[in-house]
Amino acid sequence: MFFILAWFTMKFVWPPIVKALDERANKIADGLAAADKAKADLALAEKKVVEELRKARESAGDVRTSAEKQASQLIDEARAEASRIIAAAREAAEHEAGAATQRAKEALRDQVAHLAVAGAEKILRREIDAKVHAKLLANLKQELQ
């Protein structure tokens, strides 16, 4: 009976159990291989992330440096433009002041000439007398001041 039971178990029961155990072992081996592959992929992905972060930092540094240079250039251009405008304004003011001075001198000359002619006219209308001439010149002198 024992041998029949052993033979029956070996013939009909044992092969499905062995087959199930082999399939289970294959699934476990496949799972372990997939886990190892996933670990390798994760390590590769981490390396890529580190590299991309490094590149991004370098790029950000380059952008920052470029922006600083551009800002500095704009500031320098603005200062140069302001200096040019100030110089032009000073030149215009000096020119205007010179022109105003010139006009004032011309007006003063005209007034002096007019007064001289008026004084000479007064002198010629009166009789020739040294005291009267001196008095008229004194008056003319006061008018000029």
Coordinates of C-alpha atoms in Angstrom, one line a residue, residues 53-71:
L53 CA 21.4 70.1 -11.9
R54 CA 25.1 71.0 -12.5
K55 CA 24.3 72.2 -16.0
A56 CA 21.4 74.2 -14.7
R57 CA 23.6 75.9 -12.1
E58 CA 26.2 76.7 -14.7
S59 CA 23.6 78.0 -17.0
A60 CA 22.0 80.1 -14.2
G61 CA 25.5 81.5 -13.4
D62 CA 26.1 82.4 -17.0
V63 CA 22.7 84.1 -17.3
R64 CA 23.4 86.0 -14.1
T65 CA 26.8 87.1 -15.3
S66 CA 25.4 88.1 -18.6
A67 CA 22.6 90.1 -16.9
E68 CA 25.2 91.8 -14.6
K69 CA 27.3 92.8 -17.6
Q70 CA 24.3 94.1 -19.5
A71 CA 23.1 96.1 -16.5

